[in-house]
Amino acid sequence: MTSAPRDTSELSAQLSEHMNGYLYTACLYTVTKAGIADHLAQGPRTAAELGEQTGLHGPHLHRVLRYLATREVFREDEHGRFALTPMAGLLRTDAPGSLHDPFLMLGEDLFWKPLARMYDTVRQGRTAFDDIFGAGFFAHLQTVPETASVFNAGAAGFSRLWNEHVATSYDFPDGARVIDIGGGTGSLLREILTAHPHITGTLYDQQSVIDEHQLDTPDTTGRWTVQAGDFFEHVPAGADHYILKSVLHDWSDSDCLRILKSVREAVHDNSKLLVVDPVIPPGNQPHASKTIDAMMMVIHDGKERTQAEFEDVLSKGGFTVTRILPTPSLMSIVECVPA
């Protein structure tokens, strides 16, 4: 049964809201950077009170919070005081599943400026990031340590949403040695080692990233190492399981083949490669992978992939997909063996 057609005014209003989507993002970034949710943890406050606590202009802050309240982020009462809602609570730094650091990351010029050049990206078939910053995304991060730290924290914040699901959805055998390639600050590897107490692991990433690693916990003592390197050039040899989480989606197919070549040279006959990324489903239904795919196109020349696209690039890289394991999160585990 088809739904009744909506009138033009309703569609126009909905489309206008979509056009103002960047305004919503800017307001969320503003209150996140100011720590408004943390200030409201002890109870409702007026915008004037919050302004005094944060150094923001009270009347302007009121207008931002009033707008966000229309989206169920904060709630204004009849006395002009704002309170946390369940969504606003996720902006607290101490909240389980906090999105504080990811919102700070997405508010950086790293994302805003290339998104403003979306038209150029689609016209040229490549990201405008290099034109804006004079280098590719990760090369640029090497030159701006403070921004790199914001990015690392934001990426780790997103990872916390699914790391436990990934770690517990795959059965690593006792005694296995795992290498997390491009594993950032090690939040996934830490979860894997915690969930599987009889395996060991190595975090492999650039030196500036592993300097901020999060592996040193009582549950993982003596079972981890870190190693710095460039996965385009070399990957440590001899592990039983190699993990590429949120790595291949950063790169074009041609760059992915360079990474996979390094992995293929490192694996032994019985090794397994686990690619942890979203898998784009068919159809027109909303799915976060389709949103992230558009972002990857603008920032990295990267992409999210369908099952067929994963099978194609992995086959060209010397691997055969044996199965795809969904997890309770956005991520799936694409298990591969050397071809």
GROMACS .gro file of C-alpha atoms in nm:
model
  339
    1MET     CA    1   0.000   0.000   0.000
    2THR     CA    2   0.150   0.333  -0.102
    3SER     CA    3   0.142   0.631   0.130
    4ALA     CA    4  -0.064   0.937   0.045
    5PRO     CA    5   0.131   1.204  -0.144
    6ARG     CA    6   0.239   1.500   0.066
    7ASP     CA    7   0.157   1.853  -0.041
    8THR     CA    8   0.422   2.085  -0.180
    9SER     CA    9   0.441   2.304   0.130
   10GLU     CA   10   0.525   2.006   0.351
   11LEU     CA   11   0.793   1.886   0.111
   12SER     CA   12   0.934   2.237   0.081
   13ALA     CA   13   0.961   2.270   0.458
   14GLN     CA   14   1.135   1.932   0.486
   15LEU     CA   15   1.379   2.013   0.207
   16SER     CA   16   1.455   2.351   0.364
   17GLU     CA   17   1.549   2.175   0.687
   18HIS     CA   18   1.784   1.952   0.490
   19MET     CA   19   1.945   2.258   0.330
   20ASN     CA   20   2.021   2.394   0.676
   21GLY     CA   21   2.186   2.074   0.792
   22TYR     CA   22   2.526   2.241   0.822
   23LEU     CA   23   2.374   2.490   1.068
   24TYR     CA   24   2.271   2.205   1.294
   25THR     CA   25   2.625   2.066   1.283
   26ALA     CA   26   2.776   2.407   1.360
   27CYS     CA   27   2.550   2.451   1.663
   28LEU     CA   28   2.633   2.103   1.793
   29TYR     CA   29   3.005   2.175   1.755
   30THR     CA   30   2.969   2.507   1.940
   31VAL     CA   31   2.801   2.361   2.247
   32THR     CA   32   3.036   2.061   2.246
   33LYS     CA   33   3.347   2.278   2.234
   34ALA     CA   34   3.209   2.488   2.520
   35GLY     CA   35   3.133   2.180   2.732
   36ILE     CA   36   2.768   2.281   2.780
   37ALA     CA   37   2.653   1.925   2.851
   38ASP     CA   38   2.907   1.886   3.131
   39HIS     CA   39   2.793   2.214   3.285
   40LEU     CA   40   2.431   2.091   3.280
   41ALA     CA   41   2.514   1.762   3.448
   42GLN     CA   42   2.426   1.910   3.788
   43GLY     CA   43   2.093   2.050   3.676
   44PRO     CA   44   1.920   2.307   3.451
   45ARG     CA   45   2.082   2.645   3.386
   46THR     CA   46   1.984   2.956   3.195
   47ALA     CA   47   2.187   3.058   2.894
   48ALA     CA   48   2.311   3.358   3.094
   49GLU     CA   49   2.444   3.129   3.367
   50LEU     CA   50   2.603   2.901   3.111
   51GLY     CA   51   2.756   3.198   2.938
   52GLU     CA   52   2.923   3.309   3.260
   53GLN     CA   53   3.059   2.959   3.313
   54THR     CA   54   3.191   2.913   2.960
   55GLY     CA   55   3.283   3.261   2.843
   56LEU     CA   56   3.016   3.261   2.571
   57HIS     CA   57   2.774   3.545   2.499
   58GLY     CA   58   2.459   3.452   2.690
   59PRO     CA   59   2.191   3.585   2.450
   60HIS     CA   60   2.361   3.425   2.149
   61LEU     CA   61   2.403   3.099   2.338
   62HIS     CA   62   2.032   3.105   2.421
   63ARG     CA   63   1.948   3.118   2.052
   64VAL     CA   64   2.175   2.824   1.976
   65LEU     CA   65   2.031   2.615   2.259
   66ARG     CA   66   1.673   2.707   2.163
   67TYR     CA   67   1.740   2.584   1.810
   68LEU     CA   68   1.896   2.261   1.933
   69ALA     CA   69   1.598   2.205   2.164
   70THR     CA   70   1.381   2.177   1.851
   71ARG     CA   71   1.591   1.870   1.764
   72GLU     CA   72   1.560   1.714   2.112
   73VAL     CA   73   1.915   1.814   2.197
   74PHE     CA   74   1.859   2.001   2.529
   75ARG     CA   75   1.519   2.110   2.658
   76GLU     CA   76   1.406   2.458   2.760
   77ASP     CA   77   1.156   2.497   3.043
   78GLU     CA   78   0.909   2.778   3.109
   79HIS     CA   79   1.169   2.967   3.313
   80GLY     CA   80   1.422   2.980   3.029
   81ARG     CA   81   1.644   2.715   3.183
   82PHE     CA   82   1.801   2.447   2.968
   83ALA     CA   83   1.838   2.085   3.072
   84LEU     CA   84   1.997   1.773   2.932
   85THR     CA   85   1.798   1.533   2.718
   86PRO     CA   86   1.911   1.175   2.646
   87MET     CA   87   2.075   1.294   2.322
   88ALA     CA   88   2.241   1.592   2.488
   89GLY     CA   89   2.372   1.360   2.757
   90LEU     CA   90   2.587   1.189   2.495
   91LEU     CA   91   2.784   1.512   2.462
   92ARG     CA   92   2.909   1.479   2.821
   93THR     CA   93   3.275   1.383   2.842
   94ASP     CA   94   3.201   1.117   3.106
   95ALA     CA   95   2.896   0.957   2.940
   96PRO     CA   96   2.909   0.592   2.827
   97GLY     CA   97   2.924   0.607   2.448
   98SER     CA   98   3.017   0.976   2.461
   99LEU     CA   99   3.024   1.158   2.128
  100HIS     CA  100   3.208   1.458   2.270
  101ASP     CA  101   3.542   1.385   2.102
  102PRO     CA  102   3.392   1.281   1.766
  103PHE     CA  103   3.195   1.607   1.748
  104LEU     CA  104   3.510   1.808   1.821
  105MET     CA  105   3.689   1.617   1.545
  106LEU     CA  106   3.414   1.675   1.287
  107GLY     CA  107   3.414   2.046   1.369
  108GLU     CA  108   3.774   2.087   1.257
  109ASP     CA  109   3.863   2.261   0.931
  110LEU     CA  110   3.989   1.919   0.819
  111PHE     CA  111   3.625   1.835   0.751
  112TRP     CA  112   3.450   2.168   0.704
  113LYS     CA  113   3.667   2.309   0.428
  114PRO     CA  114   3.664   2.002   0.199
  115LEU     CA  115   3.289   1.961   0.247
  116ALA     CA  116   3.244   2.317   0.122
  117ARG     CA  117   3.418   2.199  -0.195
  118MET     CA  118   3.190   1.899  -0.251
  119TYR     CA  119   3.092   2.026  -0.595
  120ASP     CA  120   3.456   2.041  -0.701
  121THR     CA  121   3.515   1.689  -0.571
  122VAL     CA  122   3.225   1.549  -0.771
  123ARG     CA  123   3.322   1.747  -1.079
  124GLN     CA  124   3.688   1.644  -1.069
  125GLY     CA  125   3.644   1.290  -0.942
  126ARG     CA  126   3.892   1.349  -0.659
  127THR     CA  127   3.901   1.519  -0.321
  128ALA     CA  128   3.978   1.890  -0.299
  129PHE     CA  129   4.157   1.832   0.034
  130ASP     CA  130   4.503   1.839  -0.124
  131ASP     CA  131   4.424   2.165  -0.302
  132ILE     CA  132   4.309   2.325   0.024
  133PHE     CA  133   4.582   2.205   0.261
  134GLY     CA  134   4.871   2.134   0.024
  135ALA     CA  135   4.893   1.764   0.116
  136GLY     CA  136   4.672   1.460   0.164
  137PHE     CA  137   4.475   1.408   0.485
  138PHE     CA  138   4.722   1.197   0.681
  139ALA     CA  139   5.029   1.378   0.547
  140HIS     CA  140   4.872   1.706   0.659
  141LEU     CA  141   4.806   1.566   1.007
  142GLN     CA  142   5.179   1.504   1.044
  143THR     CA  143   5.233   1.882   1.024
  144VAL     CA  144   4.966   1.984   1.278
  145PRO     CA  145   5.019   1.783   1.600
  146GLU     CA  146   4.739   1.951   1.796
  147THR     CA  147   4.485   1.880   1.521
  148ALA     CA  148   4.619   1.525   1.492
  149SER     CA  149   4.549   1.472   1.862
  150VAL     CA  150   4.192   1.597   1.816
  151PHE     CA  151   4.152   1.358   1.523
  152ASN     CA  152   4.297   1.063   1.715
  153ALA     CA  153   4.064   1.128   2.008
  154GLY     CA  154   3.763   1.165   1.778
  155ALA     CA  155   3.841   0.848   1.585
  156ALA     CA  156   3.887   0.661   1.913
  157GLY     CA  157   3.551   0.799   2.033
  158PHE     CA  158   3.374   0.658   1.729
  159SER     CA  159   3.561   0.328   1.768
  160ARG     CA  160   3.437   0.289   2.124
  161LEU     CA  161   3.084   0.260   1.985
  162TRP     CA  162   3.165  -0.072   1.817
  163ASN     CA  163   3.496  -0.208   1.948
  164GLU     CA  164   3.341  -0.440   2.206
  165HIS     CA  165   3.095  -0.573   1.947
  166VAL     CA  166   3.378  -0.646   1.704
  167ALA     CA  167   3.598  -0.803   1.970
  168THR     CA  168   3.329  -1.042   2.090
  169SER     CA  169   3.189  -1.130   1.746
  170TYR     CA  170   3.500  -1.313   1.629
  171ASP     CA  171   3.639  -1.628   1.790
  172PHE     CA  172   4.016  -1.582   1.818
  173PRO     CA  173   4.176  -1.916   1.914
  174ASP     CA  174   4.395  -1.941   2.223
  175GLY     CA  175   4.757  -1.865   2.151
  176ALA     CA  176   4.684  -1.655   1.843
  177ARG     CA  177   4.904  -1.358   1.761
  178VAL     CA  178   4.710  -1.059   1.629
  179ILE     CA  179   4.845  -0.751   1.453
  180ASP     CA  180   4.617  -0.447   1.430
  181ILE     CA  181   4.740  -0.262   1.121
  182GLY     CA  182   4.677   0.111   1.130
  183GLY     CA  183   4.510   0.049   1.465
  184GLY     CA  184   4.530   0.408   1.588
  185THR     CA  185   4.564   0.438   1.962
  186GLY     CA  186   4.480   0.072   2.014
  187SER     CA  187   4.126   0.083   2.149
  188LEU     CA  188   4.011  -0.213   1.937
  189LEU     CA  189   4.318  -0.423   2.013
  190ARG     CA  190   4.270  -0.353   2.384
  191GLU     CA  191   3.910  -0.480   2.363
  192ILE     CA  192   4.019  -0.790   2.171
  193LEU     CA  193   4.292  -0.872   2.425
  194THR     CA  194   4.047  -0.815   2.710
  195ALA     CA  195   3.780  -1.039   2.556
  196HIS     CA  196   4.033  -1.311   2.464
  197PRO     CA  197   4.278  -1.346   2.755
  198HIS     CA  198   4.495  -1.612   2.591
  199ILE     CA  199   4.610  -1.424   2.282
  200THR     CA  200   4.877  -1.160   2.218
  201GLY     CA  201   4.870  -0.854   1.997
  202THR     CA  202   5.077  -0.586   1.828
  203LEU     CA  203   4.959  -0.234   1.749
  204TYR     CA  204   5.111  -0.115   1.420
  205ASP     CA  205   5.078   0.248   1.316
  206GLN     CA  206   5.280   0.566   1.271
  207GLN     CA  207   5.499   0.666   1.563
  208SER     CA  208   5.306   0.984   1.640
  209VAL     CA  209   4.987   0.778   1.673
  210ILE     CA  210   5.113   0.490   1.883
  211ASP     CA  211   5.273   0.742   2.117
  212GLU     CA  212   4.914   0.799   2.238
  213HIS     CA  213   4.827   0.428   2.270
  214GLN     CA  214   4.571   0.303   2.521
  215LEU     CA  215   4.688  -0.057   2.560
  216ASP     CA  216   4.838  -0.050   2.909
  217THR     CA  217   4.563  -0.191   3.130
  218PRO     CA  218   4.568  -0.460   3.401
  219ASP     CA  219   4.374  -0.698   3.176
  220THR     CA  220   4.631  -0.678   2.896
  221THR     CA  221   4.959  -0.667   3.090
  222GLY     CA  222   5.239  -0.855   2.915
  223ARG     CA  223   5.034  -0.942   2.607
  224TRP     CA  224   5.088  -0.642   2.379
  225THR     CA  225   5.361  -0.464   2.190
  226VAL     CA  226   5.367  -0.157   1.968
  227GLN     CA  227   5.556  -0.113   1.645
  228ALA     CA  228   5.586   0.195   1.427
  229GLY     CA  229   5.579   0.181   1.052
  230ASP     CA  230   5.409   0.261   0.724
  231PHE     CA  231   5.160   0.001   0.601
  232PHE     CA  232   5.219   0.111   0.242
  233GLU     CA  233   5.579  -0.006   0.275
  234HIS     CA  234   5.582  -0.292   0.524
  235VAL     CA  235   5.370  -0.495   0.766
  236PRO     CA  236   5.521  -0.718   1.040
  237ALA     CA  237   5.535  -1.082   0.934
  238GLY     CA  238   5.425  -1.404   1.096
  239ALA     CA  239   5.099  -1.322   1.275
  240ASP     CA  240   4.795  -1.550   1.278
  241HIS     CA  241   4.541  -1.270   1.233
  242TYR     CA  242   4.586  -0.934   1.067
  243ILE     CA  243   4.322  -0.667   1.128
  244LEU     CA  244   4.244  -0.369   0.907
  245LYS     CA  245   3.972  -0.174   1.088
  246SER     CA  246   3.855   0.152   0.935
  247VAL     CA  247   4.162   0.150   0.712
  248LEU     CA  248   4.056   0.041   0.364
  249HIS     CA  249   3.765   0.286   0.367
  250ASP     CA  250   4.017   0.572   0.385
  251TRP     CA  251   4.169   0.485   0.049
  252SER     CA  252   4.092   0.441  -0.320
  253ASP     CA  253   4.104   0.093  -0.470
  254SER     CA  254   4.453   0.155  -0.608
  255ASP     CA  255   4.585   0.263  -0.268
  256CYS     CA  256   4.408  -0.031  -0.101
  257LEU     CA  257   4.599  -0.264  -0.332
  258ARG     CA  258   4.925  -0.113  -0.209
  259ILE     CA  259   4.822  -0.182   0.151
  260LEU     CA  260   4.704  -0.533   0.069
  261LYS     CA  261   5.033  -0.605  -0.110
  262SER     CA  262   5.219  -0.530   0.215
  263VAL     CA  263   4.983  -0.756   0.411
  264ARG     CA  264   5.005  -1.034   0.152
  265GLU     CA  265   5.383  -1.034   0.180
  266ALA     CA  266   5.360  -1.060   0.560
  267VAL     CA  267   5.104  -1.340   0.602
  268HIS     CA  268   5.178  -1.710   0.625
  269ASP     CA  269   4.964  -1.980   0.463
  270ASN     CA  270   4.732  -2.016   0.761
  271SER     CA  271   4.699  -1.646   0.843
  272LYS     CA  272   4.365  -1.471   0.823
  273LEU     CA  273   4.297  -1.110   0.732
  274LEU     CA  274   4.002  -0.946   0.905
  275VAL     CA  275   3.876  -0.631   0.734
  276VAL     CA  276   3.650  -0.442   0.975
  277ASP     CA  277   3.438  -0.185   0.794
  278PRO     CA  278   3.071  -0.122   0.718
  279VAL     CA  279   2.929  -0.316   0.424
  280ILE     CA  280   2.690  -0.104   0.217
  281PRO     CA  281   2.353  -0.280   0.181
  282PRO     CA  282   2.148  -0.261  -0.139
  283GLY     CA  283   1.832  -0.050  -0.171
  284ASN     CA  284   1.730   0.302  -0.082
  285GLN     CA  285   1.691   0.265   0.293
  286PRO     CA  286   1.901   0.494   0.514
  287HIS     CA  287   2.222   0.334   0.637
  288ALA     CA  288   2.515   0.500   0.812
  289SER     CA  289   2.757   0.343   0.566
  290LYS     CA  290   2.611   0.554   0.286
  291THR     CA  291   2.661   0.870   0.490
  292ILE     CA  292   3.020   0.780   0.577
  293ASP     CA  293   3.085   0.691   0.213
  294ALA     CA  294   3.007   1.047   0.103
  295MET     CA  295   3.240   1.181   0.374
  296MET     CA  296   3.522   0.948   0.269
  297MET     CA  297   3.487   1.068  -0.090
  298VAL     CA  298   3.534   1.429   0.015
  299ILE     CA  299   3.812   1.385   0.272
  300HIS     CA  300   4.030   1.099   0.152
  301ASP     CA  301   3.929   0.980  -0.195
  302GLY     CA  302   3.824   0.681   0.014
  303LYS     CA  303   3.499   0.485   0.001
  304GLU     CA  304   3.275   0.243   0.185
  305ARG     CA  305   3.214  -0.074  -0.013
  306THR     CA  306   2.944  -0.324  -0.099
  307GLN     CA  307   3.007  -0.696  -0.057
  308ALA     CA  308   3.087  -0.726  -0.428
  309GLU     CA  309   3.332  -0.434  -0.409
  310PHE     CA  310   3.510  -0.589  -0.111
  311GLU     CA  311   3.538  -0.922  -0.290
  312ASP     CA  312   3.678  -0.749  -0.598
  313VAL     CA  313   3.949  -0.539  -0.431
  314LEU     CA  314   4.051  -0.818  -0.191
  315SER     CA  315   4.076  -1.067  -0.478
  316LYS     CA  316   4.302  -0.828  -0.669
  317GLY     CA  317   4.506  -0.789  -0.350
  318GLY     CA  318   4.568  -1.162  -0.321
  319PHE     CA  319   4.297  -1.265  -0.076
  320THR     CA  320   3.980  -1.472  -0.090
  321VAL     CA  321   3.678  -1.371   0.118
  322THR     CA  322   3.562  -1.670   0.321
  323ARG     CA  323   3.272  -1.511   0.507
  324ILE     CA  324   3.126  -1.180   0.622
  325LEU     CA  325   3.028  -1.165   0.988
  326PRO     CA  326   2.783  -0.892   1.089
  327THR     CA  327   2.821  -0.751   1.439
  328PRO     CA  328   2.560  -0.578   1.659
  329SER     CA  329   2.720  -0.249   1.550
  330LEU     CA  330   2.764  -0.070   1.218
  331MET     CA  331   3.077  -0.275   1.149
  332SER     CA  332   3.105  -0.610   0.977
  333ILE     CA  333   3.405  -0.843   0.979
  334VAL     CA  334   3.514  -0.949   0.632
  335GLU     CA  335   3.725  -1.262   0.688
  336CYS     CA  336   3.982  -1.348   0.421
  337VAL     CA  337   4.255  -1.601   0.358
  338PRO     CA  338   4.555  -1.580   0.126
  339ALA     CA  339   4.451  -1.676  -0.227
   0.00000   0.00000   0.00000
